[in-house]
Amino acid sequence: MRFLTTGQIASSCQVTIPTVKRWIREGHLAAFKTAGGHFRVTDAELERFQSVLHMPATAVHEEQSPRLLIVDDDARLLNTLAEILRLDPRYTVETAHDGYEGLMKVGTFRPHLLILDIFMPGLDGFHVCRAVKEDPATQPTKILAITGHLAGDVRAQSFAAGADAFLEKPLQWSTLKTEVDRLVSEARSGSPATLLSPSTPKGKGETR
């Protein structure tokens, strides 16, 4: 099952995005809203809708906008990261507040990059990493592990669980941006990740 955006549906039906949103508001097309307030429609619902209106079904192409999913139980940091990354018009950004919600959104949102807090109550980042990388459907997703708890060899444990890169909190914005751009590029090209150097300096522009 795929979850389609209003842009994808508009392209498939050869109408404008406001028309698609009107269909949803009037109840003709069933949809749900993401945490970010965006409509999503299943491919099965679109097929039903097109059949009822005798619309020719055309292929729905993937949008080119890279998708980022941020998972962190620290609401303040989560919101700050989302706001910063949404300043880049290339990226579509979603958030999740814990590991369970994060895994659900990995399955529905299919991010190119998962920015994942390693230490969270309940389902921690290590479990999320393993679940994402063990599922063939989500395995291509790149994972950037982040944490402020460096007891033990958490870096090595993160990579062993499936992370493609690792950054310490507080996050330096320039370093984060570089890693996000690199990992997204690799996710879209299918090339393997090059692990971040362990000695990443901190400085101005930190995001706590």
PDB file of C-alpha atoms in Angstrom:
ATOM      1  CA  MET A   1       0.000   0.000   0.000  1.00  0.00           C
ATOM      2  CA  ARG A   2       1.262   3.461  -0.931  1.00  0.00           C
ATOM      3  CA  PHE A   3       0.304   6.776   0.636  1.00  0.00           C
ATOM      4  CA  LEU A   4      -0.039   9.510  -1.962  1.00  0.00           C
ATOM      5  CA  THR A   5       0.256  13.274  -1.634  1.00  0.00           C
ATOM      6  CA  THR A   6      -2.219  15.752  -3.096  1.00  0.00           C
ATOM      7  CA  GLY A   7       0.426  16.662  -5.669  1.00  0.00           C
ATOM      8  CA  GLN A   8       0.722  13.074  -6.866  1.00  0.00           C
ATOM      9  CA  ILE A   9      -3.073  12.723  -7.067  1.00  0.00           C
ATOM     10  CA  ALA A  10      -3.428  16.014  -8.944  1.00  0.00           C
ATOM     11  CA  SER A  11      -0.869  14.833 -11.489  1.00  0.00           C
ATOM     12  CA  SER A  12      -2.566  11.458 -11.892  1.00  0.00           C
ATOM     13  CA  CYS A  13      -6.044  12.984 -12.317  1.00  0.00           C
ATOM     14  CA  GLN A  14      -4.751  15.939 -14.370  1.00  0.00           C
ATOM     15  CA  VAL A  15      -6.302  18.531 -12.052  1.00  0.00           C
ATOM     16  CA  THR A  16      -4.947  21.172  -9.667  1.00  0.00           C
ATOM     17  CA  ILE A  17      -3.951  20.535  -6.050  1.00  0.00           C
ATOM     18  CA  PRO A  18      -6.788  22.818  -4.769  1.00  0.00           C
ATOM     19  CA  THR A  19      -9.258  20.609  -6.672  1.00  0.00           C
ATOM     20  CA  VAL A  20      -7.897  17.508  -4.922  1.00  0.00           C
ATOM     21  CA  LYS A  21      -8.172  19.230  -1.542  1.00  0.00           C
ATOM     22  CA  ARG A  22     -11.771  20.201  -2.349  1.00  0.00           C
ATOM     23  CA  TRP A  23     -12.601  16.562  -3.155  1.00  0.00           C
ATOM     24  CA  ILE A  24     -11.163  15.600   0.235  1.00  0.00           C
ATOM     25  CA  ARG A  25     -13.007  18.351   2.154  1.00  0.00           C
ATOM     26  CA  GLU A  26     -16.310  17.417   0.502  1.00  0.00           C
ATOM     27  CA  GLY A  27     -15.832  13.748   1.405  1.00  0.00           C
ATOM     28  CA  HIS A  28     -15.496  12.397  -2.118  1.00  0.00           C
ATOM     29  CA  LEU A  29     -11.926  11.218  -1.534  1.00  0.00           C
ATOM     30  CA  ALA A  30     -11.020   9.641   1.814  1.00  0.00           C
ATOM     31  CA  ALA A  31      -7.789  10.953   3.327  1.00  0.00           C
ATOM     32  CA  PHE A  32      -5.960  11.402   6.620  1.00  0.00           C
ATOM     33  CA  LYS A  33      -3.710  14.166   7.867  1.00  0.00           C
ATOM     34  CA  THR A  34      -0.094  13.727   8.891  1.00  0.00           C
ATOM     35  CA  ALA A  35       1.303  15.332  12.031  1.00  0.00           C
ATOM     36  CA  GLY A  36       2.561  18.096   9.775  1.00  0.00           C
ATOM     37  CA  GLY A  37      -0.981  18.807   8.545  1.00  0.00           C
ATOM     38  CA  HIS A  38      -0.593  17.317   5.058  1.00  0.00           C
ATOM     39  CA  PHE A  39      -3.226  15.124   3.398  1.00  0.00           C
ATOM     40  CA  ARG A  40      -2.359  11.543   2.418  1.00  0.00           C
ATOM     41  CA  VAL A  41      -4.535   9.146   0.385  1.00  0.00           C
ATOM     42  CA  THR A  42      -3.966   5.434  -0.170  1.00  0.00           C
ATOM     43  CA  ASP A  43      -3.460   4.181  -3.698  1.00  0.00           C
ATOM     44  CA  ALA A  44      -6.464   1.861  -3.212  1.00  0.00           C
ATOM     45  CA  GLU A  45      -8.695   4.837  -2.340  1.00  0.00           C
ATOM     46  CA  LEU A  46      -7.495   6.752  -5.386  1.00  0.00           C
ATOM     47  CA  GLU A  47      -8.236   3.723  -7.576  1.00  0.00           C
ATOM     48  CA  ARG A  48     -11.755   3.503  -6.084  1.00  0.00           C
ATOM     49  CA  PHE A  49     -12.331   7.222  -6.622  1.00  0.00           C
ATOM     50  CA  GLN A  50     -11.166   7.103 -10.236  1.00  0.00           C
ATOM     51  CA  SER A  51     -13.363   4.046 -10.897  1.00  0.00           C
ATOM     52  CA  VAL A  52     -16.485   5.713  -9.476  1.00  0.00           C
ATOM     53  CA  LEU A  53     -15.967   8.801 -11.651  1.00  0.00           C
ATOM     54  CA  HIS A  54     -14.895   6.702 -14.660  1.00  0.00           C
ATOM     55  CA  MET A  55     -11.544   8.470 -14.742  1.00  0.00           C
ATOM     56  CA  PRO A  56      -8.746   6.803 -16.684  1.00  0.00           C
ATOM     57  CA  ALA A  57      -6.235   5.461 -14.163  1.00  0.00           C
ATOM     58  CA  THR A  58      -2.756   6.786 -14.888  1.00  0.00           C
ATOM     59  CA  ALA A  59       0.502   5.920 -13.197  1.00  0.00           C
ATOM     60  CA  VAL A  60       1.349   7.874 -10.067  1.00  0.00           C
ATOM     61  CA  HIS A  61       4.968   8.932 -10.170  1.00  0.00           C
ATOM     62  CA  GLU A  62       7.071   9.462  -7.102  1.00  0.00           C
ATOM     63  CA  GLU A  63       7.665  13.101  -6.245  1.00  0.00           C
ATOM     64  CA  GLN A  64      11.224  14.273  -6.477  1.00  0.00           C
ATOM     65  CA  SER A  65      11.219  16.028  -3.094  1.00  0.00           C
ATOM     66  CA  PRO A  66      13.452  14.062  -0.671  1.00  0.00           C
ATOM     67  CA  ARG A  67      11.627  12.991   2.483  1.00  0.00           C
ATOM     68  CA  LEU A  68      13.136  13.406   5.973  1.00  0.00           C
ATOM     69  CA  LEU A  69      11.741  11.837   9.146  1.00  0.00           C
ATOM     70  CA  ILE A  70      12.994  13.077  12.534  1.00  0.00           C
ATOM     71  CA  VAL A  71      12.365  10.881  15.599  1.00  0.00           C
ATOM     72  CA  ASP A  72      13.179  12.272  19.055  1.00  0.00           C
ATOM     73  CA  ASP A  73      11.382  12.252  22.413  1.00  0.00           C
ATOM     74  CA  ASP A  74      12.706  15.749  23.186  1.00  0.00           C
ATOM     75  CA  ALA A  75       9.817  17.846  21.821  1.00  0.00           C
ATOM     76  CA  ARG A  76      11.783  21.083  21.852  1.00  0.00           C
ATOM     77  CA  LEU A  77      14.696  19.665  19.870  1.00  0.00           C
ATOM     78  CA  LEU A  78      12.331  17.816  17.551  1.00  0.00           C
ATOM     79  CA  ASN A  79      10.453  20.991  16.674  1.00  0.00           C
ATOM     80  CA  THR A  80      13.667  22.990  16.288  1.00  0.00           C
ATOM     81  CA  LEU A  81      15.200  20.450  13.900  1.00  0.00           C
ATOM     82  CA  ALA A  82      11.984  20.263  11.879  1.00  0.00           C
ATOM     83  CA  GLU A  83      11.758  24.049  11.599  1.00  0.00           C
ATOM     84  CA  ILE A  84      15.401  24.343  10.513  1.00  0.00           C
ATOM     85  CA  LEU A  85      15.231  21.566   7.919  1.00  0.00           C
ATOM     86  CA  ARG A  86      11.937  22.872   6.522  1.00  0.00           C
ATOM     87  CA  LEU A  87      13.757  26.083   5.616  1.00  0.00           C
ATOM     88  CA  ASP A  88      15.292  24.075   2.777  1.00  0.00           C
ATOM     89  CA  PRO A  89      12.532  23.948   0.115  1.00  0.00           C
ATOM     90  CA  ARG A  90      13.985  20.754  -1.335  1.00  0.00           C
ATOM     91  CA  TYR A  91      12.940  18.664   1.654  1.00  0.00           C
ATOM     92  CA  THR A  92       9.616  17.330   2.908  1.00  0.00           C
ATOM     93  CA  VAL A  93       9.923  16.873   6.676  1.00  0.00           C
ATOM     94  CA  GLU A  94       7.842  14.774   9.079  1.00  0.00           C
ATOM     95  CA  THR A  95       8.355  14.097  12.794  1.00  0.00           C
ATOM     96  CA  ALA A  96       7.660  11.380  15.355  1.00  0.00           C
ATOM     97  CA  HIS A  97       7.914  11.570  19.146  1.00  0.00           C
ATOM     98  CA  ASP A  98       8.983   7.996  19.943  1.00  0.00           C
ATOM     99  CA  GLY A  99      10.253   4.790  18.403  1.00  0.00           C
ATOM    100  CA  TYR A 100       6.824   3.228  17.882  1.00  0.00           C
ATOM    101  CA  GLU A 101       5.452   6.240  16.023  1.00  0.00           C
ATOM    102  CA  GLY A 102       8.735   6.491  14.154  1.00  0.00           C
ATOM    103  CA  LEU A 103       8.520   2.923  12.832  1.00  0.00           C
ATOM    104  CA  MET A 104       4.919   3.458  11.746  1.00  0.00           C
ATOM    105  CA  LYS A 105       5.905   6.565   9.804  1.00  0.00           C
ATOM    106  CA  VAL A 106       8.885   4.841   8.236  1.00  0.00           C
ATOM    107  CA  GLY A 107       6.394   2.391   6.750  1.00  0.00           C
ATOM    108  CA  THR A 108       3.932   5.021   5.513  1.00  0.00           C
ATOM    109  CA  PHE A 109       6.096   8.072   4.782  1.00  0.00           C
ATOM    110  CA  ARG A 110       9.054   6.069   3.386  1.00  0.00           C
ATOM    111  CA  PRO A 111      11.729   8.653   4.200  1.00  0.00           C
ATOM    112  CA  HIS A 112      14.956   8.880   2.254  1.00  0.00           C
ATOM    113  CA  LEU A 113      16.620   9.802   5.563  1.00  0.00           C
ATOM    114  CA  LEU A 114      15.703   8.961   9.150  1.00  0.00           C
ATOM    115  CA  ILE A 115      17.242  11.266  11.777  1.00  0.00           C
ATOM    116  CA  LEU A 116      16.972   9.134  14.884  1.00  0.00           C
ATOM    117  CA  ASP A 117      17.581   9.766  18.584  1.00  0.00           C
ATOM    118  CA  ILE A 118      19.233   6.623  19.917  1.00  0.00           C
ATOM    119  CA  PHE A 119      18.128   6.813  23.566  1.00  0.00           C
ATOM    120  CA  MET A 120      14.337   7.083  23.933  1.00  0.00           C
ATOM    121  CA  PRO A 121      11.951   5.522  26.447  1.00  0.00           C
ATOM    122  CA  GLY A 122      10.035   2.483  25.240  1.00  0.00           C
ATOM    123  CA  LEU A 123      11.331   1.454  21.828  1.00  0.00           C
ATOM    124  CA  ASP A 124      14.832   2.902  21.587  1.00  0.00           C
ATOM    125  CA  GLY A 125      16.780   3.898  18.506  1.00  0.00           C
ATOM    126  CA  PHE A 126      18.781   0.676  18.359  1.00  0.00           C
ATOM    127  CA  HIS A 127      15.574  -1.336  17.909  1.00  0.00           C
ATOM    128  CA  VAL A 128      14.304   1.118  15.299  1.00  0.00           C
ATOM    129  CA  CYS A 129      17.581   0.886  13.375  1.00  0.00           C
ATOM    130  CA  ARG A 130      17.475  -2.888  13.280  1.00  0.00           C
ATOM    131  CA  ALA A 131      13.800  -2.996  12.290  1.00  0.00           C
ATOM    132  CA  VAL A 132      14.338  -0.535   9.426  1.00  0.00           C
ATOM    133  CA  LYS A 133      17.407  -2.296   8.060  1.00  0.00           C
ATOM    134  CA  GLU A 134      15.986  -5.828   8.413  1.00  0.00           C
ATOM    135  CA  ASP A 135      12.890  -5.009   6.342  1.00  0.00           C
ATOM    136  CA  PRO A 136      13.690  -5.147   2.581  1.00  0.00           C
ATOM    137  CA  ALA A 137      11.004  -2.505   1.936  1.00  0.00           C
ATOM    138  CA  THR A 138      12.661   0.084   4.206  1.00  0.00           C
ATOM    139  CA  GLN A 139      16.283  -1.036   4.056  1.00  0.00           C
ATOM    140  CA  PRO A 140      17.269   1.705   1.521  1.00  0.00           C
ATOM    141  CA  THR A 141      16.382   4.381   4.107  1.00  0.00           C
ATOM    142  CA  LYS A 142      19.532   6.066   5.407  1.00  0.00           C
ATOM    143  CA  ILE A 143      19.763   6.500   9.181  1.00  0.00           C
ATOM    144  CA  LEU A 144      21.545   9.362  10.949  1.00  0.00           C
ATOM    145  CA  ALA A 145      21.825   8.434  14.634  1.00  0.00           C
ATOM    146  CA  ILE A 146      22.002  11.303  17.144  1.00  0.00           C
ATOM    147  CA  THR A 147      22.502  11.285  20.909  1.00  0.00           C
ATOM    148  CA  GLY A 148      23.867  13.260  23.820  1.00  0.00           C
ATOM    149  CA  HIS A 149      24.500  10.126  25.901  1.00  0.00           C
ATOM    150  CA  LEU A 150      27.952   8.815  25.061  1.00  0.00           C
ATOM    151  CA  ALA A 151      28.451   6.271  27.846  1.00  0.00           C
ATOM    152  CA  GLY A 152      30.063   3.090  26.551  1.00  0.00           C
ATOM    153  CA  ASP A 153      30.703   2.632  22.862  1.00  0.00           C
ATOM    154  CA  VAL A 154      27.367   4.022  21.687  1.00  0.00           C
ATOM    155  CA  ARG A 155      28.828   5.079  18.329  1.00  0.00           C
ATOM    156  CA  ALA A 156      29.911   1.526  17.469  1.00  0.00           C
ATOM    157  CA  GLN A 157      26.628   0.133  18.805  1.00  0.00           C
ATOM    158  CA  SER A 158      24.694   2.516  16.564  1.00  0.00           C
ATOM    159  CA  PHE A 159      26.606   1.455  13.463  1.00  0.00           C
ATOM    160  CA  ALA A 160      26.211  -2.200  14.427  1.00  0.00           C
ATOM    161  CA  ALA A 161      22.444  -1.702  14.678  1.00  0.00           C
ATOM    162  CA  GLY A 162      22.324  -0.272  11.157  1.00  0.00           C
ATOM    163  CA  ALA A 163      22.995   3.474  11.391  1.00  0.00           C
ATOM    164  CA  ASP A 164      24.722   5.015   8.363  1.00  0.00           C
ATOM    165  CA  ALA A 165      26.112   8.038  10.240  1.00  0.00           C
ATOM    166  CA  PHE A 166      26.393   9.324  13.790  1.00  0.00           C
ATOM    167  CA  LEU A 167      26.379  12.801  15.361  1.00  0.00           C
ATOM    168  CA  GLU A 168      26.726  13.888  18.978  1.00  0.00           C
ATOM    169  CA  LYS A 169      24.358  16.349  20.627  1.00  0.00           C
ATOM    170  CA  PRO A 170      24.453  19.310  20.856  1.00  0.00           C
ATOM    171  CA  LEU A 171      24.249  19.325  17.071  1.00  0.00           C
ATOM    172  CA  GLN A 172      26.236  21.789  15.015  1.00  0.00           C
ATOM    173  CA  TRP A 173      23.938  23.040  12.272  1.00  0.00           C
ATOM    174  CA  SER A 174      26.559  23.189   9.510  1.00  0.00           C
ATOM    175  CA  THR A 175      27.676  19.620  10.208  1.00  0.00           C
ATOM    176  CA  LEU A 176      24.088  18.369  10.416  1.00  0.00           C
ATOM    177  CA  LYS A 177      23.210  20.047   7.113  1.00  0.00           C
ATOM    178  CA  THR A 178      26.250  18.532   5.417  1.00  0.00           C
ATOM    179  CA  GLU A 179      25.353  15.059   6.661  1.00  0.00           C
ATOM    180  CA  VAL A 180      21.677  15.415   5.700  1.00  0.00           C
ATOM    181  CA  ASP A 181      22.568  16.503   2.162  1.00  0.00           C
ATOM    182  CA  ARG A 182      25.139  13.717   1.784  1.00  0.00           C
ATOM    183  CA  LEU A 183      22.923  10.929   3.082  1.00  0.00           C
ATOM    184  CA  VAL A 184      19.911  12.037   1.059  1.00  0.00           C
ATOM    185  CA  SER A 185      22.054  12.124  -2.062  1.00  0.00           C
ATOM    186  CA  GLU A 186      23.293   8.613  -1.353  1.00  0.00           C
ATOM    187  CA  ALA A 187      19.769   7.361  -0.607  1.00  0.00           C
ATOM    188  CA  ARG A 188      18.550   8.644  -3.955  1.00  0.00           C
ATOM    189  CA  SER A 189      21.518   7.327  -5.894  1.00  0.00           C
ATOM    190  CA  GLY A 190      21.677   4.019  -4.064  1.00  0.00           C
ATOM    191  CA  SER A 191      25.354   4.408  -3.161  1.00  0.00           C
ATOM    192  CA  PRO A 192      26.687   3.166   0.196  1.00  0.00           C
ATOM    193  CA  ALA A 193      27.116   5.634   3.024  1.00  0.00           C
ATOM    194  CA  THR A 194      30.564   6.816   4.003  1.00  0.00           C
ATOM    195  CA  LEU A 195      30.707   6.928   7.774  1.00  0.00           C
ATOM    196  CA  LEU A 196      31.235  10.272   9.450  1.00  0.00           C
ATOM    197  CA  SER A 197      34.622  10.830  11.018  1.00  0.00           C
ATOM    198  CA  PRO A 198      34.532  10.258  14.805  1.00  0.00           C
ATOM    199  CA  SER A 199      36.257  13.581  15.452  1.00  0.00           C
ATOM    200  CA  THR A 200      33.563  16.086  14.468  1.00  0.00           C
ATOM    201  CA  PRO A 201      34.297  19.494  16.012  1.00  0.00           C
ATOM    202  CA  LYS A 202      31.614  21.489  17.787  1.00  0.00           C
ATOM    203  CA  GLY A 203      31.263  25.199  17.510  1.00  0.00           C
ATOM    204  CA  LYS A 204      28.847  27.940  16.622  1.00  0.00           C
ATOM    205  CA  GLY A 205      25.410  27.090  15.291  1.00  0.00           C
ATOM    206  CA  GLU A 206      24.754  24.252  17.712  1.00  0.00           C
ATOM    207  CA  THR A 207      21.227  22.858  18.006  1.00  0.00           C
ATOM    208  CA  ARG A 208      20.567  21.345  21.406  1.00  0.00           C
TER     209      ARG A 208
END
